[in-house]
PDB file of C-alpha atoms and ligand atoms in Angstrom:
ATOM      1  CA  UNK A 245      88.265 118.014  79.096  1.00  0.00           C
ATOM      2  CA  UNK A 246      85.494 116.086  77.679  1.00  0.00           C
ATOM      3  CA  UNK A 247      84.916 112.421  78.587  1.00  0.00           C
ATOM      4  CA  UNK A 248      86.508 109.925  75.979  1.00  0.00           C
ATOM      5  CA  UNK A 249      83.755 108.010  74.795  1.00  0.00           C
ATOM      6  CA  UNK A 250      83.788 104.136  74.234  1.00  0.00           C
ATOM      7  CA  UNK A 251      82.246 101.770  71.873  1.00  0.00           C
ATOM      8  CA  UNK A 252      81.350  98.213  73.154  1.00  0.00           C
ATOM      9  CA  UNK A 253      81.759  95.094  70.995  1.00  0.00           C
ATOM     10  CA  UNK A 254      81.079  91.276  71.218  1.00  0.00           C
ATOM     11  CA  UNK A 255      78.628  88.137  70.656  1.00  0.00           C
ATOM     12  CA  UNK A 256      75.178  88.406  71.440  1.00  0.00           C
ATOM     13  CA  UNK A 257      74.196  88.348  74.667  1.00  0.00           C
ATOM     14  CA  UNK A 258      77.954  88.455  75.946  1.00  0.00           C
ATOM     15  CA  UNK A 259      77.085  91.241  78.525  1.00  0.00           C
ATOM     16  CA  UNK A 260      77.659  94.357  76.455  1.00  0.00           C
ATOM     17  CA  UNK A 261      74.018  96.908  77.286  1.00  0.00           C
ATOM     18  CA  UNK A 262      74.283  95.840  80.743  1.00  0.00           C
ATOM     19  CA  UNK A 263      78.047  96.728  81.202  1.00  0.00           C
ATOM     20  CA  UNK A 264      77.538 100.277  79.157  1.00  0.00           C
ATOM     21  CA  UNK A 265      75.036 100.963  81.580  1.00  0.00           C
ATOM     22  CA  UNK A 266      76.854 100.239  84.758  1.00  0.00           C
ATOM     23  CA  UNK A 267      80.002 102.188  83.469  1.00  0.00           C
ATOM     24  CA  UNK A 268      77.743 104.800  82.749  1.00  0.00           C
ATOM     25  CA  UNK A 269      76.360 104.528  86.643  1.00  0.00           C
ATOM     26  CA  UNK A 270      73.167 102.682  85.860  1.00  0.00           C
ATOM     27  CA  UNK A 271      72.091  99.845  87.530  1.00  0.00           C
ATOM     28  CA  UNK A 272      72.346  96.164  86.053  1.00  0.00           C
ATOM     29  CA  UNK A 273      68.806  95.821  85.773  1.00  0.00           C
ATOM     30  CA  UNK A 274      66.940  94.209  82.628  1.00  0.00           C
ATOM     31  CA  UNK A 275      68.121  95.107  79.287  1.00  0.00           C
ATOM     32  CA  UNK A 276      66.214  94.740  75.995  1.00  0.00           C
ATOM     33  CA  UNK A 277      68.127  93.287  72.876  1.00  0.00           C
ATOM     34  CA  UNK A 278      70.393  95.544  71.106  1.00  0.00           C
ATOM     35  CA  UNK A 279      68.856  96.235  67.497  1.00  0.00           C
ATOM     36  CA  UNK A 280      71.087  98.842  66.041  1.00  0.00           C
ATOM     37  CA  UNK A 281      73.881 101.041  67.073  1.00  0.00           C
ATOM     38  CA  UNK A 282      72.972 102.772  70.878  1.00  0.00           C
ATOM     39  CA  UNK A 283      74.960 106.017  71.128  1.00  0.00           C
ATOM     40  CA  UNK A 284      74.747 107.541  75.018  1.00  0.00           C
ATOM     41  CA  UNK A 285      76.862 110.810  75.536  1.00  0.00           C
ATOM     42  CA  UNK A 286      80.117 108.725  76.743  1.00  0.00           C
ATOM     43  CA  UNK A 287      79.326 105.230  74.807  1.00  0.00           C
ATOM     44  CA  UNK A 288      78.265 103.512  71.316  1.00  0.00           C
ATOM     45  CA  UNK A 289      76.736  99.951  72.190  1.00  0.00           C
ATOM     46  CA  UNK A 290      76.646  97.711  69.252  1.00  0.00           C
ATOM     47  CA  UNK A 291      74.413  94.559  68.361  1.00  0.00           C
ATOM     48  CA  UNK A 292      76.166  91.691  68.593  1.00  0.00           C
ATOM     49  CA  UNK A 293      75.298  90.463  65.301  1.00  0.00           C
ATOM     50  CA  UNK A 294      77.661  92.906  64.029  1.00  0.00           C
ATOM     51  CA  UNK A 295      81.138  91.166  65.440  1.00  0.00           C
ATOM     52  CA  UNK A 296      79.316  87.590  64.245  1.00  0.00           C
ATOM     53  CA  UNK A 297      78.818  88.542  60.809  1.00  0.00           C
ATOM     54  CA  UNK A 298      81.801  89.918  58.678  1.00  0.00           C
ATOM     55  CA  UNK A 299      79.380  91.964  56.593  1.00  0.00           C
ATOM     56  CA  UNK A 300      79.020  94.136  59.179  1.00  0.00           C
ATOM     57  CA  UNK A 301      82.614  94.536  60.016  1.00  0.00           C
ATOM     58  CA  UNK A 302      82.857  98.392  58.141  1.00  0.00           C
ATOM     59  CA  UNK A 303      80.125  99.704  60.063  1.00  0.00           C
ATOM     60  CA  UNK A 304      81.901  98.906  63.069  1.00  0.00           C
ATOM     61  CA  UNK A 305      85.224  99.895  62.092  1.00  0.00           C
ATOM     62  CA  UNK A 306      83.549 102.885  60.759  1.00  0.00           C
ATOM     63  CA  UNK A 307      81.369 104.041  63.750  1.00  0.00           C
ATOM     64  CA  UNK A 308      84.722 103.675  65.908  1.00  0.00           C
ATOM     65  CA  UNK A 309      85.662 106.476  64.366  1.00  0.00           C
ATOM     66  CA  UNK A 310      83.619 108.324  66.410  1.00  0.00           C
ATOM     67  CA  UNK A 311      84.781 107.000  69.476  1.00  0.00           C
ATOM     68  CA  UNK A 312      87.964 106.923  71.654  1.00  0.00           C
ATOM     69  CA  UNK A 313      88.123 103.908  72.947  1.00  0.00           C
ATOM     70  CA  UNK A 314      87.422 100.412  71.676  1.00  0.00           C
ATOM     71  CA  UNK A 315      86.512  97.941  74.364  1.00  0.00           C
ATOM     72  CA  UNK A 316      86.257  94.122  73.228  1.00  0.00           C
ATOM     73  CA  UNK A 317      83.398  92.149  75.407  1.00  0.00           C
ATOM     74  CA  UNK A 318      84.031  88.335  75.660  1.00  0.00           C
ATOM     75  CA  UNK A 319      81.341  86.385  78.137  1.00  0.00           C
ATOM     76  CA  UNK A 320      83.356  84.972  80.824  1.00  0.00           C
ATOM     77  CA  UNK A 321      81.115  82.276  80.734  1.00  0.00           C
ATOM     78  CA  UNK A 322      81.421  81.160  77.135  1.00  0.00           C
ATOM     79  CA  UNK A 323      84.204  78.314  75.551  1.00  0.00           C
ATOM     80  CA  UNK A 324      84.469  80.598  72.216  1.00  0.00           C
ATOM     81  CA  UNK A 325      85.201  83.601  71.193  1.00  0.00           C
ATOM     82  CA  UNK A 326      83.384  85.068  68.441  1.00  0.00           C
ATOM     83  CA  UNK A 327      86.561  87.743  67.276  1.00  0.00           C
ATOM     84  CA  UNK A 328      88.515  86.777  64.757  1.00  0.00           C
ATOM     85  CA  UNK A 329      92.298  86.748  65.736  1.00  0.00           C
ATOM     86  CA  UNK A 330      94.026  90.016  65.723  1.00  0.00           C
ATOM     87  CA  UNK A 331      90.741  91.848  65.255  1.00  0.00           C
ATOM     88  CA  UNK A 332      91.232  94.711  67.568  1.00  0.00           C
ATOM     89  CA  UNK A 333      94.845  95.585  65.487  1.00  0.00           C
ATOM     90  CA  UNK A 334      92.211  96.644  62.527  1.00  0.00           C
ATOM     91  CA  UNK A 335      91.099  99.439  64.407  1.00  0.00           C
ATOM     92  CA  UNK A 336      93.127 102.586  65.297  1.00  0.00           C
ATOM     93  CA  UNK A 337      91.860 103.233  68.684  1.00  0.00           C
ATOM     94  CA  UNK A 338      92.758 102.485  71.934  1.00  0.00           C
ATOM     95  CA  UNK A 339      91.608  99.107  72.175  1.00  0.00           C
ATOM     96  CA  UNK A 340      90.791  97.327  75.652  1.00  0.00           C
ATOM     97  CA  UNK A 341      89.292  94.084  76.473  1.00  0.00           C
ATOM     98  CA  UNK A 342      86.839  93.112  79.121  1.00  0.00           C
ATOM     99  CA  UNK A 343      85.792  89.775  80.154  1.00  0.00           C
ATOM    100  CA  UNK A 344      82.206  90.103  81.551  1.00  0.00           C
ATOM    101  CA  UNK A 345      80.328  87.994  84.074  1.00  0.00           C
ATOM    102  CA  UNK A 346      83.398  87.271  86.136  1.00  0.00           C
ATOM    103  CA  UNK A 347      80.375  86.470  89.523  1.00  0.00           C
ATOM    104  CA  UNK A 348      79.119  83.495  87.319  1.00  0.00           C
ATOM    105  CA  UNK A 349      79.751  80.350  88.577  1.00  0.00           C
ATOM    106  CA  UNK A 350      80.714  79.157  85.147  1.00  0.00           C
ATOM    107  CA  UNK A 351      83.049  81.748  84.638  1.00  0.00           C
ATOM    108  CA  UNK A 352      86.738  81.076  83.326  1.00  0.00           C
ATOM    109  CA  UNK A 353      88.315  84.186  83.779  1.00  0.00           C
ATOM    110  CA  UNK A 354      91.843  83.128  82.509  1.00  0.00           C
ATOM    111  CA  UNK A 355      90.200  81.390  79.113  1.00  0.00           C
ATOM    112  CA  UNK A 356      88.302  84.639  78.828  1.00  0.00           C
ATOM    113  CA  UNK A 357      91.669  86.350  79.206  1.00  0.00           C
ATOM    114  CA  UNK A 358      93.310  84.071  76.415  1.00  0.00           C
ATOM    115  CA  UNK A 359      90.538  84.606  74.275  1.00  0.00           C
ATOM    116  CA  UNK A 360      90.929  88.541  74.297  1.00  0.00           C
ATOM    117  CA  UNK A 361      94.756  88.611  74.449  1.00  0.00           C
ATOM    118  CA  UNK A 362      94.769  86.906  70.634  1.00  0.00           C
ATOM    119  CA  UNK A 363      93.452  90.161  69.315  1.00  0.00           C
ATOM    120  CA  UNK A 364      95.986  91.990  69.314  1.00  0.00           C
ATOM    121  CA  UNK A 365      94.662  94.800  72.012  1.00  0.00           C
ATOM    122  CA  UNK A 366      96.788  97.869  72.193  1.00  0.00           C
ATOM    123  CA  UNK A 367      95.463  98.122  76.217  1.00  0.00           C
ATOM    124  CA  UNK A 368      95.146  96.136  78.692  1.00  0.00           C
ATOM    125  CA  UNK A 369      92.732  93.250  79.427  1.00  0.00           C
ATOM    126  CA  UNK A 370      90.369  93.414  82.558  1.00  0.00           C
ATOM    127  CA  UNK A 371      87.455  90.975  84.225  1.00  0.00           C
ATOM    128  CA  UNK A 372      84.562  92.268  85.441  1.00  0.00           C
ATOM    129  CA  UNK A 373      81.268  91.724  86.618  1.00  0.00           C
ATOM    130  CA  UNK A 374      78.403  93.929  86.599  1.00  0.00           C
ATOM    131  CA  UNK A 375      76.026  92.528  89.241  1.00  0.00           C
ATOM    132  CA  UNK A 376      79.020  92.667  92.221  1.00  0.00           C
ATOM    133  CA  UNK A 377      80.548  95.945  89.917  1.00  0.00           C
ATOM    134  CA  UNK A 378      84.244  94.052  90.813  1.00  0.00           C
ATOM    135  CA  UNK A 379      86.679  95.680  88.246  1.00  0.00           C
ATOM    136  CA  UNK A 380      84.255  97.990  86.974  1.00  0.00           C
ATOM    137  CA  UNK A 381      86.187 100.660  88.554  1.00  0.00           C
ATOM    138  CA  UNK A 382      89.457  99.710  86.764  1.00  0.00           C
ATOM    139  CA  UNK A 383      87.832 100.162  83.432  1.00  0.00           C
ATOM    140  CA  UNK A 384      86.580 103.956  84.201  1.00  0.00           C
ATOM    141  CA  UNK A 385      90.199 104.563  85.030  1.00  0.00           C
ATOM    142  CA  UNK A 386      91.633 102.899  81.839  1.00  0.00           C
ATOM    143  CA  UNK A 387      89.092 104.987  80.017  1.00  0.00           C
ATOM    144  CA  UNK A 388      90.014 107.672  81.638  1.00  0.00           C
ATOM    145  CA  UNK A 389      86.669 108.642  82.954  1.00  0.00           C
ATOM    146  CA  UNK A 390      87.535 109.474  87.076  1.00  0.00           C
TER     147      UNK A 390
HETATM  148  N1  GDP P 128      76.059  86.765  85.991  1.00  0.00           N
HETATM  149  C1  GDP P 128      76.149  87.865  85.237  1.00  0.00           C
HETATM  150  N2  GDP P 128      75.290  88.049  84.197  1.00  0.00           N
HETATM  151  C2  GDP P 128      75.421  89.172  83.458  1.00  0.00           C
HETATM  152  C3  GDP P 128      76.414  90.143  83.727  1.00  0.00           C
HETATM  153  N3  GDP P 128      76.300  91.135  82.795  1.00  0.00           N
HETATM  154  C4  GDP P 128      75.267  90.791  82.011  1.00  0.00           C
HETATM  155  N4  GDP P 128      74.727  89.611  82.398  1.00  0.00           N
HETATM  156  C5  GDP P 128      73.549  88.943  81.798  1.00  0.00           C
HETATM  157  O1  GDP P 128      73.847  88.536  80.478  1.00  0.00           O
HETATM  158  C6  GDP P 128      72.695  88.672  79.627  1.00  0.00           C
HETATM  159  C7  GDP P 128      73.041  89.480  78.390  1.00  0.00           C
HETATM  160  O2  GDP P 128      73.378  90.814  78.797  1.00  0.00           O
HETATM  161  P1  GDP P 128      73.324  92.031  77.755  1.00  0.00           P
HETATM  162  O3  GDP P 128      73.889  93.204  78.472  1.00  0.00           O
HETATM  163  O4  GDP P 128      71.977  92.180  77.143  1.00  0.00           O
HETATM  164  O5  GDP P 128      74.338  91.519  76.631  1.00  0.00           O
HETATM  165  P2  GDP P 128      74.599  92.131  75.154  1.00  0.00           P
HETATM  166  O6  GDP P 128      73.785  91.343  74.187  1.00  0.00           O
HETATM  167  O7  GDP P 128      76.068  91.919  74.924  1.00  0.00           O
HETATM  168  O8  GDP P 128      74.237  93.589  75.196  1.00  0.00           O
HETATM  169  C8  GDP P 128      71.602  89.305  80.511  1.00  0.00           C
HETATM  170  O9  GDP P 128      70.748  88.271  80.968  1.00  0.00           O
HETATM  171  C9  GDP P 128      72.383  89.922  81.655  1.00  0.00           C
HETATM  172  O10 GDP P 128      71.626  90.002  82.834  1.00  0.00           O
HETATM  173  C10 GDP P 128      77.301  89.926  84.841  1.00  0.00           C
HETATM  174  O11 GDP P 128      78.202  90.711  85.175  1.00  0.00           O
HETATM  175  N5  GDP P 128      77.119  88.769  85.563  1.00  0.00           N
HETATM  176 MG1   MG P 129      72.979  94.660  73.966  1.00  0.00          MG
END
């Protein structure tokens, strides 16, 4: 069976390259800025500017049609949360969400958790971090990828 692939979305700087690349058993190490859509065999990274700006909401809803999984990346760290509510019920994929940067020692992993369970996720909601790789391996299995 081929392995499902999954698209990454989220704010700028939120932890979205660096978690693609540890899913995809790559190390954490220094990422450049995202500047347009990333494809990989197994995963579509997105800029961040596209979640930020609603003019760019159809090319994300459009490119996850090439994908079979939808995960939703809110920074563990942050006090906002850049989706709109409900956004993940616009797309018709199995949607998952993933609070990132869980090792931080300004990490709120239940407000991350509260932040991603107002979108309306069809899957469940996981925290991870990619430096210590805790609950990375829970996301490969919810993607199906072990
Ligand atoms: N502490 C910590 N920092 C992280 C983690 N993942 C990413 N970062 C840092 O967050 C910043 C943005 O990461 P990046 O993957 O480029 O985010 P993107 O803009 O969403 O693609 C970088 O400085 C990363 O090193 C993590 O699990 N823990
Ligand atoms: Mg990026």
């Amino acid at each position: 069976m081929k392995k499902p692939r999954v698209m990454l979305i989220g704010a700028v700087g939120s932890g979205k390259t660096t978690l693609a690349k540890v899913l995809n058993n790559e190390g954490p190490d220094k990422v450049r800025k995202t500047q347009a859509l990333e494809y990989s065999a197994c995963s579509i990274d997105t800029p961040g500017e596209f979640v930020e700006n609603p003019s760019y909401y159809r090319a994300l809803f459009a490119t996850s049609l090439e994908a079979d999984a939808v995960i939703f990346v809110q920074d563990a760290t942050r006090d906002r949360s850049v989706f709109p509510p409900g956004f993940a019920a616009a797309f018709s994929k199995r949607t998952i969400g993933v609070g990132t940067k869980i090792d931080h020692p300004q990490a709120d992993g239940e407000r991350a958790k509260s932040f991603l369970k107002r979108l309306g996720l069809n899957g469940p909601v996981v925290l991870v971090s990619a430096f210590t790789g805790e609950g990375i391996e829970e996301v490969r299995k919810i993607l199906n990828w072990d």
